[in-house]
XYZ file of C-alpha atoms in Angstrom:
639
model
C 111.476 90.299 123.629
C 110.068 89.542 120.142
C 110.237 91.937 117.229
C 106.496 92.615 117.363
C 106.645 93.357 121.112
C 109.439 95.842 120.451
C 107.296 97.573 117.877
C 104.404 97.715 120.358
C 106.607 99.667 122.750
C 107.671 101.905 119.874
C 104.011 102.501 119.068
C 103.200 103.617 122.607
C 105.955 106.219 122.410
C 104.706 107.527 119.087
C 101.090 107.634 120.301
C 102.110 109.972 123.117
C 103.949 112.238 120.691
C 101.118 112.385 118.189
C 98.456 113.009 120.824
C 100.176 116.313 121.565
C 99.688 117.470 117.955
C 96.093 116.416 117.526
C 96.288 112.651 117.032
C 96.688 110.472 113.979
C 95.229 111.685 110.705
C 92.354 109.537 109.448
C 91.876 110.056 105.735
C 91.876 108.231 102.457
C 95.495 107.209 101.993
C 97.295 108.289 98.813
C 97.952 105.267 96.664
C 99.939 104.723 93.465
C 97.242 102.327 92.266
C 97.012 103.859 88.802
C 100.762 103.513 88.304
C 100.658 99.910 89.502
C 97.875 99.001 87.108
C 99.816 100.645 84.286
C 102.941 98.640 85.075
C 101.057 95.345 85.066
C 99.224 96.305 81.876
C 102.498 97.347 80.247
C 104.003 93.924 80.894
C 100.953 92.388 79.222
C 100.986 94.783 76.274
C 104.705 94.402 75.609
C 104.490 90.629 75.896
C 101.516 90.489 73.545
C 103.172 92.825 71.042
C 106.324 90.709 71.083
C 104.304 87.533 70.527
C 102.364 89.238 67.752
C 105.516 90.350 65.955
C 107.083 86.889 66.145
C 103.804 85.336 64.982
C 103.938 87.671 61.996
C 107.479 86.609 61.183
C 106.738 82.875 61.320
C 103.493 83.120 59.303
C 103.642 85.952 56.765
C 107.221 87.105 57.295
C 108.460 85.812 53.929
C 105.719 87.750 52.136
C 106.675 90.919 54.046
C 110.319 90.527 53.021
C 109.424 89.852 49.380
C 107.092 92.846 49.115
C 109.612 95.139 50.806
C 112.355 94.092 48.397
C 110.045 94.419 45.384
C 108.919 97.919 46.435
C 112.511 99.034 46.911
C 113.431 97.874 43.437
C 110.343 99.438 41.894
C 111.048 102.811 43.495
C 114.684 102.625 42.392
C 113.692 101.801 38.829
C 111.297 104.753 38.651
C 113.768 107.232 40.172
C 117.310 105.905 39.663
C 120.481 107.634 40.779
C 122.003 108.387 44.181
C 120.669 111.962 44.149
C 117.067 110.674 44.098
C 117.215 108.801 47.420
C 114.899 111.197 49.249
C 112.515 111.453 46.314
C 112.204 107.654 46.208
C 111.060 107.335 49.826
C 107.387 108.362 49.261
C 107.116 105.856 46.401
C 108.712 103.148 48.505
C 106.430 103.896 51.477
C 103.240 103.933 49.406
C 104.160 100.588 47.870
C 104.984 98.771 51.127
C 102.387 100.445 53.321
C 99.958 97.523 53.443
C 102.544 94.975 54.636
C 103.823 97.398 57.263
C 100.294 98.064 58.459
C 99.725 94.319 58.631
C 102.852 93.945 60.787
C 101.595 96.666 63.149
C 98.197 94.968 63.236
C 99.792 91.684 64.350
C 101.607 93.492 67.183
C 98.555 95.474 68.306
C 96.308 92.413 68.113
C 98.746 90.372 70.192
C 98.926 93.123 72.816
C 95.153 93.577 72.965
C 94.542 89.819 73.067
C 96.911 89.212 75.961
C 95.483 92.147 77.940
C 91.900 91.028 77.295
C 92.552 87.426 78.302
C 94.386 88.497 81.469
C 91.524 90.842 82.376
C 89.002 88.048 81.801
C 90.994 85.710 84.017
C 91.249 88.439 86.678
C 87.470 88.791 86.666
C 86.947 85.028 86.768
C 89.438 84.109 89.508
C 87.519 85.717 92.442
C 84.346 83.823 91.487
C 86.284 80.565 91.322
C 87.850 81.336 94.714
C 84.475 81.930 96.340
C 83.064 78.709 94.911
C 86.029 76.700 96.136
C 85.778 78.399 99.525
C 82.374 76.883 100.166
C 79.453 78.243 102.184
C 79.707 81.745 103.612
C 77.484 83.381 106.196
C 76.346 87.001 106.652
C 77.826 88.847 109.610
C 75.566 90.245 112.341
C 73.980 93.635 111.510
C 76.234 95.621 113.925
C 79.360 94.430 112.072
C 77.862 95.343 108.689
C 76.867 98.736 110.089
C 80.424 99.307 111.332
C 81.733 98.404 107.880
C 79.400 101.021 106.391
C 80.767 103.677 108.773
C 84.362 102.865 107.849
C 83.492 102.903 104.146
C 81.856 106.310 104.555
C 84.966 107.669 106.307
C 87.110 106.517 103.386
C 84.815 107.889 100.710
C 83.718 104.438 99.470
C 80.229 104.781 97.993
C 79.428 101.095 97.492
C 79.636 99.576 100.951
C 81.364 96.168 100.859
C 79.349 93.148 101.889
C 80.958 91.524 104.945
C 80.709 87.756 105.347
C 82.149 85.011 107.543
C 84.008 82.256 105.734
C 84.294 78.569 106.663
C 85.885 77.413 109.895
C 89.236 76.624 108.323
C 89.775 80.125 106.820
C 92.709 81.798 108.580
C 93.164 85.171 106.838
C 90.619 87.765 105.689
C 90.492 88.848 102.064
C 88.550 91.159 99.773
C 87.255 90.345 96.299
C 85.008 91.870 93.683
C 82.696 89.064 92.574
C 79.026 88.223 92.029
C 78.114 91.858 91.517
C 79.530 93.233 94.765
C 82.698 93.867 96.725
C 82.952 91.262 99.463
C 85.076 91.177 102.615
C 85.365 87.602 103.848
C 86.441 87.224 107.492
C 87.690 84.171 109.412
C 85.439 82.972 112.206
C 88.345 83.481 114.625
C 88.103 87.271 114.254
C 85.444 87.948 116.883
C 86.824 90.592 119.239
C 85.524 94.086 118.505
C 88.981 95.675 118.327
C 90.254 92.991 115.978
C 87.159 93.241 113.797
C 87.534 97.000 113.543
C 91.203 96.729 112.580
C 90.553 94.073 109.930
C 87.606 96.015 108.473
C 89.711 99.170 108.249
C 92.526 97.275 106.548
C 90.297 95.559 104.007
C 88.217 98.673 103.294
C 91.443 100.614 102.673
C 92.058 98.264 99.735
C 88.623 99.144 98.364
C 89.244 102.867 98.806
C 92.611 102.634 97.070
C 91.009 100.811 94.140
C 93.510 97.961 94.232
C 91.151 95.027 94.854
C 91.415 93.895 91.235
C 95.136 94.638 91.070
C 96.159 91.413 92.781
C 93.917 89.384 90.487
C 95.198 91.141 87.372
C 98.744 90.382 88.543
C 97.854 86.720 88.943
C 96.137 86.744 85.557
C 99.388 88.036 84.089
C 101.337 85.148 85.579
C 98.865 82.573 84.269
C 98.163 83.981 80.798
C 101.508 85.454 79.723
C 103.337 82.135 79.165
C 100.333 80.637 77.341
C 99.926 83.475 74.837
C 103.651 83.884 74.286
C 103.892 80.197 73.401
C 101.638 80.731 70.355
C 104.490 81.718 67.962
C 106.440 78.635 69.019
C 103.479 76.391 68.246
C 102.764 78.059 64.906
C 106.398 78.086 63.869
C 107.072 74.556 65.089
C 110.487 75.662 66.321
C 112.148 76.880 69.487
C 113.896 80.226 69.192
C 116.244 80.564 72.169
C 116.305 84.371 72.125
C 112.509 84.621 72.037
C 112.094 82.066 74.819
C 114.663 83.933 76.931
C 112.860 87.231 76.396
C 109.511 85.673 77.264
C 110.952 84.074 80.403
C 112.550 87.328 81.555
C 109.302 89.194 80.941
C 107.431 86.635 83.048
C 109.997 86.963 85.838
C 109.557 90.744 85.686
C 105.805 90.210 86.036
C 106.350 87.919 89.012
C 108.647 90.396 90.794
C 106.248 93.218 90.002
C 103.289 91.252 91.381
C 105.261 90.502 94.534
C 106.358 94.107 95.043
C 103.039 95.826 94.459
C 101.070 93.245 96.463
C 103.366 93.572 99.469
C 103.322 97.357 99.152
C 99.522 97.540 99.085
C 99.338 95.444 102.250
C 101.701 97.781 104.073
C 99.714 100.821 102.950
C 96.471 99.296 104.208
C 98.164 98.514 107.547
C 99.427 102.094 107.768
C 95.930 103.468 107.223
C 94.412 101.193 109.846
C 97.131 102.293 112.276
C 96.411 105.971 111.649
C 92.723 105.313 112.246
C 93.373 103.957 115.738
C 93.644 100.194 115.220
C 97.375 99.912 115.803
C 97.214 97.964 119.033
C 94.756 95.448 117.634
C 96.870 94.900 114.516
C 100.016 94.442 116.582
C 98.228 91.871 118.683
C 97.160 89.998 115.557
C 100.695 90.084 114.168
C 102.065 88.801 117.472
C 99.780 85.764 117.162
C 100.739 85.105 113.539
C 103.312 82.356 112.952
C 106.670 83.796 111.935
C 107.691 81.129 109.426
C 110.428 81.725 106.890
C 110.852 84.824 104.798
C 110.303 83.778 101.208
C 111.889 85.767 98.428
C 108.799 85.580 96.237
C 106.150 85.771 98.986
C 103.255 88.038 98.058
C 102.572 89.228 101.621
C 105.111 90.974 103.858
C 106.233 89.137 107.018
C 104.635 90.064 110.368
C 107.676 91.998 111.627
C 107.589 94.297 108.583
C 103.881 94.884 109.009
C 104.410 95.573 112.702
C 107.032 98.179 111.823
C 104.543 100.041 109.636
C 101.821 99.842 112.274
C 104.202 101.165 114.931
C 105.167 104.093 112.742
C 103.142 104.624 109.527
C 105.881 106.918 108.216
C 108.099 103.820 107.972
C 106.696 103.038 104.511
C 109.436 103.979 102.092
C 107.506 104.530 98.887
C 108.602 103.062 95.602
C 110.721 99.903 96.058
C 113.917 99.572 94.046
C 112.497 96.450 92.376
C 109.507 98.364 91.029
C 111.759 101.228 89.913
C 113.970 98.810 87.971
C 111.005 97.106 86.313
C 109.363 100.449 85.502
C 112.568 101.711 83.850
C 113.038 98.489 81.877
C 109.452 98.654 80.684
C 109.699 102.370 79.830
C 112.732 102.009 77.571
C 111.025 99.110 75.820
C 107.851 101.154 75.428
C 110.043 103.720 73.668
C 111.854 101.243 71.419
C 108.957 98.868 70.714
C 106.410 101.671 70.503
C 108.574 103.577 68.037
C 109.103 100.431 65.978
C 105.396 99.565 65.867
C 104.586 103.199 65.110
C 107.013 103.187 62.192
C 104.961 100.378 60.674
C 101.540 101.710 61.663
C 102.175 105.273 60.459
C 103.813 104.483 57.096
C 102.305 106.597 54.304
C 100.095 108.533 56.766
C 100.317 112.099 58.124
C 101.591 110.637 61.437
C 104.659 109.032 59.884
C 107.144 111.563 61.408
C 105.822 111.149 64.968
C 106.152 107.552 66.267
C 109.029 108.483 68.596
C 107.068 111.425 69.998
C 104.024 109.271 70.772
C 106.134 106.471 72.273
C 108.148 108.959 74.333
C 105.045 110.533 75.864
C 103.613 107.122 76.744
C 106.908 106.000 78.308
C 107.189 109.301 80.175
C 103.652 108.944 81.530
C 104.412 105.404 82.716
C 107.425 106.588 84.714
C 105.746 109.747 85.985
C 102.757 107.860 87.380
C 104.917 105.274 89.143
C 107.713 107.532 90.463
C 106.271 108.038 93.960
C 108.260 108.966 97.075
C 111.303 107.053 95.848
C 114.111 106.236 98.282
C 117.711 106.501 97.158
C 117.812 102.831 96.269
C 115.026 103.420 93.742
C 117.351 105.633 91.687
C 119.906 102.851 91.526
C 117.126 100.446 90.590
C 116.004 102.732 87.787
C 119.573 103.040 86.529
C 120.073 99.278 86.431
C 116.595 98.532 85.125
C 116.988 100.853 82.152
C 120.279 99.185 81.216
C 118.754 95.700 81.480
C 115.742 96.773 79.454
C 117.996 97.943 76.636
C 120.092 94.783 76.726
C 116.997 92.578 76.586
C 115.198 94.466 73.843
C 111.571 93.521 73.181
C 111.608 95.337 69.850
C 111.352 92.539 67.298
C 110.120 94.349 64.204
C 113.293 93.027 62.615
C 113.922 89.665 64.347
C 117.236 89.174 66.094
C 118.700 86.214 67.940
C 120.933 88.129 70.328
C 120.196 89.544 73.752
C 122.336 92.659 73.532
C 121.824 96.319 72.760
C 124.224 98.958 71.554
C 126.671 99.923 74.283
C 125.999 103.575 73.504
C 122.326 103.089 74.414
C 123.171 101.115 77.552
C 125.377 103.931 78.856
C 123.679 107.123 77.677
C 119.991 106.362 78.188
C 120.119 105.009 81.783
C 122.485 107.784 82.907
C 120.321 110.599 81.538
C 117.067 108.938 82.626
C 118.392 108.518 86.173
C 119.543 112.132 86.092
C 116.029 113.276 85.256
C 114.607 111.087 88.031
C 117.095 112.466 90.551
C 116.215 116.060 89.705
C 112.476 115.368 89.861
C 112.952 113.732 93.249
C 114.902 116.689 94.573
C 112.417 119.346 93.447
C 109.350 117.164 94.140
C 107.805 117.818 90.767
C 104.152 117.143 89.989
C 103.205 114.178 87.775
C 102.125 116.237 84.720
C 105.469 118.006 84.123
C 107.225 114.774 85.054
C 105.702 113.159 81.952
C 107.572 115.601 79.727
C 110.759 115.393 81.792
C 110.963 111.607 81.573
C 109.908 111.611 77.924
C 112.459 114.296 77.137
C 115.187 112.395 79.001
C 114.526 109.336 76.845
C 114.636 111.512 73.734
C 117.943 113.102 74.755
C 119.469 109.796 75.848
C 118.708 108.011 72.584
C 119.806 111.072 70.583
C 123.175 111.072 72.349
C 123.499 107.305 71.837
C 122.888 107.630 68.088
C 125.508 110.362 67.797
C 127.964 108.280 69.842
C 127.888 105.661 67.094
C 129.516 108.056 64.609
C 131.639 110.344 66.786
C 133.222 110.541 70.225
C 135.175 112.812 72.547
C 134.673 116.594 72.420
C 132.906 116.319 69.063
C 130.239 114.091 70.636
C 129.708 116.551 73.464
C 129.515 119.460 71.032
C 127.061 117.874 68.604
C 124.891 116.478 71.400
C 124.641 119.707 73.385
C 124.836 122.427 70.741
C 123.187 120.645 67.811
C 120.888 117.942 69.245
C 117.495 117.304 67.737
C 115.964 118.385 71.061
C 117.898 121.703 71.097
C 115.031 124.204 71.158
C 112.469 122.240 73.233
C 115.157 121.466 75.805
C 116.315 125.081 76.046
C 112.770 126.376 76.415
C 111.975 123.781 79.077
C 115.056 124.658 81.155
C 114.267 128.371 80.917
C 110.644 127.844 81.984
C 111.730 125.582 84.853
C 114.171 128.238 86.078
C 111.410 130.873 86.025
C 108.924 128.651 87.888
C 111.423 127.659 90.573
C 112.966 131.120 90.744
C 109.741 132.788 91.892
C 110.427 131.539 95.410
C 114.219 131.636 95.129
C 115.189 135.207 94.320
C 118.589 134.887 95.955
C 119.478 131.932 93.733
C 118.555 134.025 90.704
C 120.687 136.907 91.983
C 123.604 134.491 92.459
C 123.198 133.406 88.839
C 123.292 137.017 87.644
C 126.458 137.763 89.616
C 128.198 134.601 88.416
C 127.120 135.291 84.825
C 128.467 138.852 84.896
C 131.754 137.658 86.378
C 132.091 134.896 83.754
C 131.327 137.448 81.041
C 134.176 139.590 82.311
C 136.476 136.556 82.218
C 135.429 135.898 78.618
C 136.556 139.366 77.583
C 139.635 139.634 79.829
C 141.318 136.278 79.131
C 143.820 136.868 76.293
C 143.021 134.488 73.440
C 144.141 134.317 69.816
C 141.631 135.780 67.408
C 139.509 133.306 65.434
C 136.822 133.461 62.786
C 133.310 134.487 63.733
C 131.925 130.973 64.222
C 134.692 129.712 66.553
C 134.468 132.980 68.481
C 130.728 132.400 68.910
C 131.451 128.923 70.222
C 133.718 130.432 72.859
C 130.761 132.552 73.986
C 128.500 129.519 74.176
C 131.051 127.490 76.124
C 131.575 130.348 78.580
C 127.853 130.574 79.261
C 127.409 126.809 79.584
C 130.500 126.421 81.801
C 129.384 129.156 84.198
C 125.889 127.745 84.440
C 126.996 124.146 84.927
C 129.452 125.150 87.649
C 126.607 126.608 89.683
C 124.352 123.613 89.053
C 127.006 121.058 90.022
C 128.154 122.976 93.101
C 124.630 123.488 94.412
C 123.791 119.824 93.757
C 126.743 118.840 95.948
C 125.564 121.312 98.586
C 122.119 119.668 98.667
C 120.384 122.647 96.996
C 119.279 121.163 93.681
C 116.362 123.539 93.146
C 118.627 126.558 93.694
C 121.036 125.132 91.138
C 118.261 124.792 88.544
C 117.600 128.500 89.011
C 121.120 129.906 89.319
C 122.639 127.841 86.486
C 120.265 128.878 83.671
C 120.259 132.485 84.900
C 124.072 132.583 84.728
C 124.081 131.107 81.206
C 121.451 133.569 79.991
C 123.324 136.466 81.610
C 126.519 135.632 79.693
C 124.635 135.261 76.400
C 122.672 138.467 76.967
C 125.885 140.366 77.671
C 127.441 139.210 74.405
C 124.287 140.042 72.454
C 124.101 143.544 73.914
C 127.792 144.294 73.367
C 127.677 143.396 69.665
C 124.098 144.520 69.036
C 124.975 146.918 66.174
C 126.966 144.187 64.385
C 124.211 141.548 64.110
C 122.608 141.190 60.693
C 119.535 139.636 62.320
C 119.429 140.393 66.055
C 116.451 138.093 66.676
C 118.119 135.134 64.992
C 121.321 135.837 66.919
C 119.339 135.916 70.163
C 117.703 132.580 69.300
C 121.102 130.942 68.737
C 122.903 132.525 71.701
C 120.142 131.799 74.195
C 119.219 128.290 73.065
C 122.595 126.618 72.566
C 124.147 127.317 75.991
C 120.903 126.324 77.714
C 120.727 123.068 75.733
C 124.317 122.214 76.632
C 123.603 123.102 80.258
C 120.571 120.799 80.239
C 122.620 117.906 78.850
C 125.391 118.367 81.408
C 122.862 118.747 84.230
C 121.138 115.495 83.311
C 124.448 113.613 83.321
C 124.990 114.496 87.002
C 121.355 114.852 88.017
C 121.280 111.481 89.753
C 123.334 113.088 92.543
C 120.352 115.279 93.377
C 118.387 112.215 94.420
C 121.254 110.408 96.122
C 122.581 113.279 98.224
C 120.535 114.593 101.153
C 118.918 118.013 100.827
C 120.208 120.705 103.161
C 118.846 123.982 104.510
C 119.838 127.332 103.110
C 123.352 128.470 104.136
C 123.641 130.773 107.125
C 125.851 133.176 105.179
C 124.249 133.268 101.744
C 126.392 136.124 100.416
C 129.549 134.215 101.268
C 128.177 131.191 99.409
C 127.244 133.389 96.438
C 130.763 134.833 96.357
C 132.295 131.364 96.416
C 130.027 130.164 93.611
C 130.864 133.233 91.534
C 134.594 132.625 91.913
C 134.117 128.968 91.005
C 132.153 129.910 87.867
C 134.910 132.317 86.847
C 137.595 129.685 87.408
C 135.819 127.012 85.370
C 134.929 129.400 82.544
C 138.535 130.640 82.438
C 139.846 127.072 82.367
C 137.541 126.186 79.468
C 138.662 129.242 77.514
C 142.327 128.660 78.288
C 142.036 125.058 77.157
C 142.429 126.163 73.563
C 140.437 124.898 70.605
C 139.822 121.336 71.849
C 136.117 122.023 72.407
C 135.579 123.983 69.197
C 134.168 122.620 65.961
C 135.105 124.424 62.731
């Protein structure tokens, strides 16, 4: 029995099961088309920006270096002395602003040029294909009428024009050319069932809006090497690092084109199967030649397509390849975008915000592509982020090495994967995911910068209790706990109990008296330790959302208890509340992100049968960990 025949039997079984619950749903299928377009466009924009920066260096780079050096000297001459370093910066920026703006203009022009040329090629390729195809013939009116019905069912306003291709055409295809969307069918597709299945499949591409996606992907593959060769021609030299970066970017585009094209075919097959054309599609796949499975083939093999037709739920969402490429692109959007922004915003009111803008763009890219990811996608994201940092596309200051700081390569992928794992577990919406991914990049790079000057407990302390993201991170975690806690009151109650117990441990464990600041740090560590114990334990139990409620509630409970106990002693109660509530939550957020990848790798589980027993066990665990942290002495304290 062949693979396709086996799937046909599987389909019959599933048809019987689904008939009992009302049949297969026929609707417009959800599609990550917007995210796919953004990924392809990001490859083009990053490649163009890289080519633009290198073009700047080989043409006007010496002038940029001379002006920068001259401005530095001029500012130093006007305000000499080491104590005038900050005062000199505005003078230095005003002097060098025009060369920095010119550098940003080269990068932006290169990015826009590459995107425009690729889009032009994508619009031109379908017309060229139709001309090379030769004469086409209109289909009989009943077939066109059936196509209109299918288009109406899918919400497609502009009904595609259906045509028969030449005799030698073997596979149908859909293009947007000559002012209309056209579905071109082989003459061999004559049976009504086969026609209906093919029309549903091709119209699903139109409904998903991905007809131009395949052509834009091909435009990327054709145009990217041509445009990125411009700096080499102008500079009359071959820079090995630049060529390697360009080649790797092209390979990323090729793998991305392969992944998204294969994925869109499977989604269209799944829709046609839900609409009732499963048997016809399986029959077509059974007639298709098997051939060899090619690593870089743009269409999935017949047995994979038969698996999706047999059971549309077989589609697994975001492939690991796409996750890796998306992560690599996102970290380079952060680094390259920040670098270009530093040049573009010099001596303007936006000068402090290039990282913020780049972070939001990178977060949006990941949020719009992170769709129903399997566990392998998390590993792909982890590896892709590391590769993206090693092969940095940020060439504002040219470098000939393909290596990033090891601190970046460790911290950023780990925290980014942690954010992705948590979002997967709680099934967050795309809009908040933008800020989560952007914030994870911010935290990861902040930790990496601090790791360059300190390590050990001091690194953990400065990153969690004194990070640049301290207050936004604390507020975000508190808001997330409130939103998730509305439907999880028992998790919140568990957090209160664990927090009260940890507070009692804080006061009952005999410790040597210290100054006020070290004593405050003991309070913060108690709150963070209790909260993280609940988060980690519930992650391991497959209850990530409960952990994101119970952990922050426990930390806030400990801090609130300390604030209330010493309320008469605070000089400024509001300022004390700000410090005591924000610092433990920020540390808890950092620790949660470091283990958050487990939330996406471990399977989710139902609520425990004996919740009070689980709550008691979590409370004891929080007490034990908080007591161990306190008994550990002053190793975690900074004086």
